[in-house]
PDB file of C-alpha atoms in Angstrom:
ATOM      1  CA  MET A   1     -15.887  11.581  -3.282  1.00  0.00           C
ATOM      2  CA  ASP A   2     -18.581  12.300  -5.836  1.00  0.00           C
ATOM      3  CA  SER A   3     -16.514  15.162  -7.285  1.00  0.00           C
ATOM      4  CA  SER A   4     -13.380  13.058  -7.566  1.00  0.00           C
ATOM      5  CA  LYS A   5     -15.317  10.337  -9.385  1.00  0.00           C
ATOM      6  CA  ILE A   6     -16.771  12.927 -11.780  1.00  0.00           C
ATOM      7  CA  PHE A   7     -13.299  14.321 -12.505  1.00  0.00           C
ATOM      8  CA  ALA A   8     -11.822  10.841 -12.994  1.00  0.00           C
ATOM      9  CA  GLU A   9     -14.644   9.926 -15.378  1.00  0.00           C
ATOM     10  CA  LYS A  10     -14.038  13.179 -17.279  1.00  0.00           C
ATOM     11  CA  ALA A  11     -10.314  12.380 -17.516  1.00  0.00           C
ATOM     12  CA  ILE A  12     -11.122   8.934 -18.923  1.00  0.00           C
ATOM     13  CA  SER A  13     -13.563  10.438 -21.416  1.00  0.00           C
ATOM     14  CA  ILE A  14     -10.762  12.707 -22.638  1.00  0.00           C
ATOM     15  CA  ASP A  15      -8.116   9.965 -22.705  1.00  0.00           C
ATOM     16  CA  ASP A  16      -9.169   6.420 -21.884  1.00  0.00           C
ATOM     17  CA  GLN A  17      -5.520   5.348 -22.190  1.00  0.00           C
ATOM     18  CA  ASN A  18      -4.489   7.393 -19.140  1.00  0.00           C
ATOM     19  CA  SER A  19      -3.521   4.909 -16.435  1.00  0.00           C
ATOM     20  CA  LEU A  20      -3.643   7.526 -13.676  1.00  0.00           C
ATOM     21  CA  ALA A  21      -7.262   8.322 -14.535  1.00  0.00           C
ATOM     22  CA  HIS A  22      -8.093   4.639 -14.164  1.00  0.00           C
ATOM     23  CA  ILE A  23      -6.336   4.553 -10.791  1.00  0.00           C
ATOM     24  CA  ALA A  24      -8.263   7.676  -9.730  1.00  0.00           C
ATOM     25  CA  ILE A  25     -11.596   6.164 -10.662  1.00  0.00           C
ATOM     26  CA  SER A  26     -10.642   2.958  -8.845  1.00  0.00           C
ATOM     27  CA  TYR A  27     -10.506   5.010  -5.624  1.00  0.00           C
ATOM     28  CA  GLY A  28     -14.109   6.044  -6.228  1.00  0.00           C
ATOM     29  CA  TYR A  29     -15.092   2.404  -6.575  1.00  0.00           C
ATOM     30  CA  ARG A  30     -13.156   1.583  -3.422  1.00  0.00           C
ATOM     31  CA  ASN A  31     -15.076   4.225  -1.509  1.00  0.00           C
ATOM     32  CA  MET A  32     -18.317   2.668  -2.758  1.00  0.00           C
ATOM     33  CA  TYR A  33     -17.110  -0.843  -1.764  1.00  0.00           C
ATOM     34  CA  ASP A  34     -17.378  -1.885  -5.411  1.00  0.00           C
ATOM     35  CA  TRP A  35     -14.407  -4.249  -5.408  1.00  0.00           C
ATOM     36  CA  LYS A  36     -15.161  -5.781  -8.807  1.00  0.00           C
ATOM     37  CA  ASN A  37     -14.970  -2.453 -10.626  1.00  0.00           C
ATOM     38  CA  GLN A  38     -12.049  -1.282  -8.522  1.00  0.00           C
ATOM     39  CA  GLU A  39     -10.069  -4.342  -9.571  1.00  0.00           C
ATOM     40  CA  LYS A  40     -11.121  -3.872 -13.203  1.00  0.00           C
ATOM     41  CA  GLU A  41      -9.852  -0.275 -13.214  1.00  0.00           C
ATOM     42  CA  LEU A  42      -6.575  -1.185 -11.499  1.00  0.00           C
ATOM     43  CA  ARG A  43      -5.956  -3.994 -13.966  1.00  0.00           C
ATOM     44  CA  THR A  44      -6.733  -1.610 -16.820  1.00  0.00           C
ATOM     45  CA  ALA A  45      -4.251   0.920 -15.423  1.00  0.00           C
ATOM     46  CA  ASN A  46      -1.570  -1.772 -15.150  1.00  0.00           C
ATOM     47  CA  ARG A  47      -2.259  -2.998 -18.681  1.00  0.00           C
ATOM     48  CA  LEU A  48      -2.081   0.531 -20.118  1.00  0.00           C
ATOM     49  CA  ASN A  49       1.095   1.499 -18.292  1.00  0.00           C
ATOM     50  CA  PRO A  50       2.767  -1.327 -16.379  1.00  0.00           C
ATOM     51  CA  GLY A  51       4.817   1.034 -14.239  1.00  0.00           C
ATOM     52  CA  ALA A  52       5.783   0.931 -10.590  1.00  0.00           C
ATOM     53  CA  MET A  53       2.770   2.925  -9.420  1.00  0.00           C
ATOM     54  CA  GLU A  54       0.237   0.865 -11.357  1.00  0.00           C
ATOM     55  CA  LYS A  55       1.737  -2.396 -10.116  1.00  0.00           C
ATOM     56  CA  THR A  56       1.897  -1.117  -6.544  1.00  0.00           C
ATOM     57  CA  GLU A  57      -1.762  -0.056  -6.523  1.00  0.00           C
ATOM     58  CA  LEU A  58      -2.892  -3.404  -7.945  1.00  0.00           C
ATOM     59  CA  ALA A  59      -0.650  -5.331  -5.525  1.00  0.00           C
ATOM     60  CA  TYR A  60      -2.131  -3.538  -2.508  1.00  0.00           C
ATOM     61  CA  PHE A  61      -5.635  -4.307  -3.760  1.00  0.00           C
ATOM     62  CA  LEU A  62      -4.919  -7.990  -4.383  1.00  0.00           C
ATOM     63  CA  SER A  63      -3.232  -8.518  -1.018  1.00  0.00           C
ATOM     64  CA  THR A  64      -6.288  -7.058   0.707  1.00  0.00           C
ATOM     65  CA  PHE A  65      -8.295  -9.918  -0.756  1.00  0.00           C
ATOM     66  CA  GLY A  66      -5.730 -12.613   0.013  1.00  0.00           C
ATOM     67  CA  GLN A  67      -4.293 -12.945  -3.487  1.00  0.00           C
ATOM     68  CA  PHE A  68      -0.783 -12.913  -2.089  1.00  0.00           C
ATOM     69  CA  LYS A  69       1.073 -14.737  -4.834  1.00  0.00           C
ATOM     70  CA  GLU A  70       0.060 -12.312  -7.587  1.00  0.00           C
ATOM     71  CA  ALA A  71       0.388  -9.328  -5.250  1.00  0.00           C
ATOM     72  CA  GLU A  72       3.907 -10.336  -4.254  1.00  0.00           C
ATOM     73  CA  GLU A  73       4.949 -10.745  -7.896  1.00  0.00           C
ATOM     74  CA  LEU A  74       3.507  -7.342  -8.861  1.00  0.00           C
ATOM     75  CA  ALA A  75       5.238  -5.664  -5.916  1.00  0.00           C
ATOM     76  CA  ARG A  76       8.541  -7.299  -6.872  1.00  0.00           C
ATOM     77  CA  GLN A  77       8.092  -6.081 -10.453  1.00  0.00           C
ATOM     78  CA  ALA A  78       7.370  -2.550  -9.225  1.00  0.00           C
ATOM     79  CA  ILE A  79      10.654  -2.496  -7.297  1.00  0.00           C
ATOM     80  CA  LYS A  80      12.505  -3.869 -10.314  1.00  0.00           C
ATOM     81  CA  ILE A  81      11.106  -0.984 -12.401  1.00  0.00           C
ATOM     82  CA  ASP A  82      12.044   1.618  -9.797  1.00  0.00           C
ATOM     83  CA  PRO A  83      14.351   0.280  -7.047  1.00  0.00           C
ATOM     84  CA  LEU A  84      14.198   3.540  -5.073  1.00  0.00           C
ATOM     85  CA  GLU A  85      10.389   3.922  -5.140  1.00  0.00           C
ATOM     86  CA  ILE A  86       9.712   3.799  -1.428  1.00  0.00           C
ATOM     87  CA  ASN A  87       5.968   3.212  -1.853  1.00  0.00           C
ATOM     88  CA  ALA A  88       6.678   0.110  -3.953  1.00  0.00           C
ATOM     89  CA  ILE A  89       9.098  -1.164  -1.318  1.00  0.00           C
ATOM     90  CA  LEU A  90       6.546  -0.604   1.440  1.00  0.00           C
ATOM     91  CA  CYS A  91       3.869  -2.286  -0.662  1.00  0.00           C
ATOM     92  CA  TYR A  92       6.131  -5.313  -1.026  1.00  0.00           C
ATOM     93  CA  SER A  93       6.765  -5.247   2.719  1.00  0.00           C
ATOM     94  CA  ASP A  94       3.039  -5.056   3.401  1.00  0.00           C
ATOM     95  CA  VAL A  95       2.232  -7.956   1.074  1.00  0.00           C
ATOM     96  CA  LEU A  96       4.911 -10.037   2.786  1.00  0.00           C
ATOM     97  CA  LEU A  97       3.647  -9.028   6.219  1.00  0.00           C
ATOM     98  CA  VAL A  98      -0.011  -9.877   5.632  1.00  0.00           C
ATOM     99  CA  SER A  99       0.973 -13.188   4.065  1.00  0.00           C
ATOM    100  CA  GLY A 100       2.963 -14.100   7.203  1.00  0.00           C
ATOM    101  CA  LYS A 101       6.475 -13.615   5.824  1.00  0.00           C
ATOM    102  CA  TYR A 102       7.551 -11.436   8.720  1.00  0.00           C
ATOM    103  CA  ASN A 103      11.329 -11.639   8.367  1.00  0.00           C
ATOM    104  CA  GLU A 104      11.218 -10.806   4.664  1.00  0.00           C
ATOM    105  CA  SER A 105       8.865  -7.920   5.420  1.00  0.00           C
ATOM    106  CA  PHE A 106      11.258  -6.557   8.035  1.00  0.00           C
ATOM    107  CA  VAL A 107      14.089  -6.521   5.479  1.00  0.00           C
ATOM    108  CA  GLN A 108      11.970  -4.403   3.121  1.00  0.00           C
ATOM    109  CA  ILE A 109      10.969  -1.992   5.882  1.00  0.00           C
ATOM    110  CA  ASN A 110      14.622  -1.415   6.699  1.00  0.00           C
ATOM    111  CA  LYS A 111      15.359  -0.927   3.008  1.00  0.00           C
ATOM    112  CA  ALA A 112      12.680   1.775   2.876  1.00  0.00           C
ATOM    113  CA  LEU A 113      14.049   3.445   6.002  1.00  0.00           C
ATOM    114  CA  SER A 114      17.566   3.427   4.550  1.00  0.00           C
ATOM    115  CA  ILE A 115      16.239   5.365   1.552  1.00  0.00           C
ATOM    116  CA  ASP A 116      14.318   7.876   3.666  1.00  0.00           C
ATOM    117  CA  PRO A 117      14.659   7.670   7.448  1.00  0.00           C
ATOM    118  CA  ASN A 118      11.997  10.383   7.821  1.00  0.00           C
ATOM    119  CA  PHE A 119       9.245   8.688   5.809  1.00  0.00           C
ATOM    120  CA  ALA A 120       6.277   8.376   8.149  1.00  0.00           C
ATOM    121  CA  MET A 121       4.656   5.459   6.327  1.00  0.00           C
ATOM    122  CA  ALA A 122       7.798   3.364   6.789  1.00  0.00           C
ATOM    123  CA  TYR A 123       7.384   3.714  10.550  1.00  0.00           C
ATOM    124  CA  ALA A 124       3.703   2.824  10.218  1.00  0.00           C
ATOM    125  CA  GLU A 125       4.708  -0.341   8.374  1.00  0.00           C
ATOM    126  CA  LEU A 126       7.312  -1.044  11.050  1.00  0.00           C
ATOM    127  CA  GLY A 127       4.596  -0.577  13.661  1.00  0.00           C
ATOM    128  CA  HIS A 128       2.367  -3.072  11.848  1.00  0.00           C
ATOM    129  CA  TYR A 129       5.293  -5.496  11.748  1.00  0.00           C
ATOM    130  CA  TYR A 130       5.767  -5.281  15.504  1.00  0.00           C
ATOM    131  CA  ILE A 131       2.029  -5.579  16.127  1.00  0.00           C
ATOM    132  CA  ALA A 132       1.985  -8.765  14.038  1.00  0.00           C
ATOM    133  CA  LYS A 133       4.866 -10.055  16.157  1.00  0.00           C
ATOM    134  CA  LYS A 134       2.949  -9.007  19.322  1.00  0.00           C
ATOM    135  CA  ASP A 135       5.894  -6.824  20.314  1.00  0.00           C
ATOM    136  CA  TYR A 136       3.845  -3.874  21.533  1.00  0.00           C
ATOM    137  CA  HIS A 137       6.768  -2.046  23.096  1.00  0.00           C
ATOM    138  CA  ASN A 138       8.582  -1.717  19.744  1.00  0.00           C
ATOM    139  CA  ALA A 139       5.258  -1.148  17.966  1.00  0.00           C
ATOM    140  CA  LEU A 140       4.721   1.802  20.267  1.00  0.00           C
ATOM    141  CA  LEU A 141       8.175   3.168  19.486  1.00  0.00           C
ATOM    142  CA  ALA A 142       7.620   2.791  15.736  1.00  0.00           C
ATOM    143  CA  TRP A 143       4.177   4.391  15.810  1.00  0.00           C
ATOM    144  CA  SER A 144       5.507   7.185  18.036  1.00  0.00           C
ATOM    145  CA  LYS A 145       8.109   7.911  15.391  1.00  0.00           C
ATOM    146  CA  GLN A 146       5.415   7.814  12.690  1.00  0.00           C
ATOM    147  CA  HIS A 147       3.309  10.156  14.814  1.00  0.00           C
ATOM    148  CA  GLU A 148       6.193  12.660  14.973  1.00  0.00           C
ATOM    149  CA  PHE A 149       6.000  12.997  11.196  1.00  0.00           C
ATOM    150  CA  SER A 150       2.272  12.914  10.509  1.00  0.00           C
ATOM    151  CA  GLY A 151       0.114  12.201  13.536  1.00  0.00           C
ATOM    152  CA  ASP A 152      -2.174   9.185  13.698  1.00  0.00           C
ATOM    153  CA  SER A 153      -4.863   7.682  15.910  1.00  0.00           C
ATOM    154  CA  VAL A 154      -3.174   4.267  15.859  1.00  0.00           C
ATOM    155  CA  LEU A 155      -0.797   5.511  18.535  1.00  0.00           C
ATOM    156  CA  ALA A 156      -3.631   5.660  21.073  1.00  0.00           C
ATOM    157  CA  GLU A 157      -4.660   2.097  20.222  1.00  0.00           C
ATOM    158  CA  ILE A 158      -1.136   0.795  20.796  1.00  0.00           C
ATOM    159  CA  TYR A 159      -0.912   2.640  24.120  1.00  0.00           C
ATOM    160  CA  ARG A 160      -4.148   0.934  25.107  1.00  0.00           C
ATOM    161  CA  LYS A 161      -2.838  -2.517  24.154  1.00  0.00           C
ATOM    162  CA  SER A 162       0.527  -2.045  25.820  1.00  0.00           C
TER     163      SER A 162
END
């Protein structure tokens, strides 16, 4: 983590207008639990280059801290910029899910799966959806599918709960 922060700082010193460098350094702040500076760097990245990735990263951050309205708007904007960006779609689904809009979240998950039926993170999001709905049988099926693609310890937790 120290190395990645050093490299991100070096990238910013070379070009402080590089949004990806600001996103990279935000990860360092996240790992240090420095939420204030993480948010500052993500907002800087979005201001410098208001693209799908920048909006998605900021939306995930904001939803973590319960700022659902702004997060939902940013996620929607990210999809508008790049309608096939599966990470933006899953971000939107996640924001909807954590804010209690389960049916809308489910629609986005299915949209992501229609774009790439082998995308492991889509099955993880589907698993989270079913966990939120307390449907552990389908959560287990979704996480099993996710596990096929990438492996994950969450599968054991769902087995335990079911």
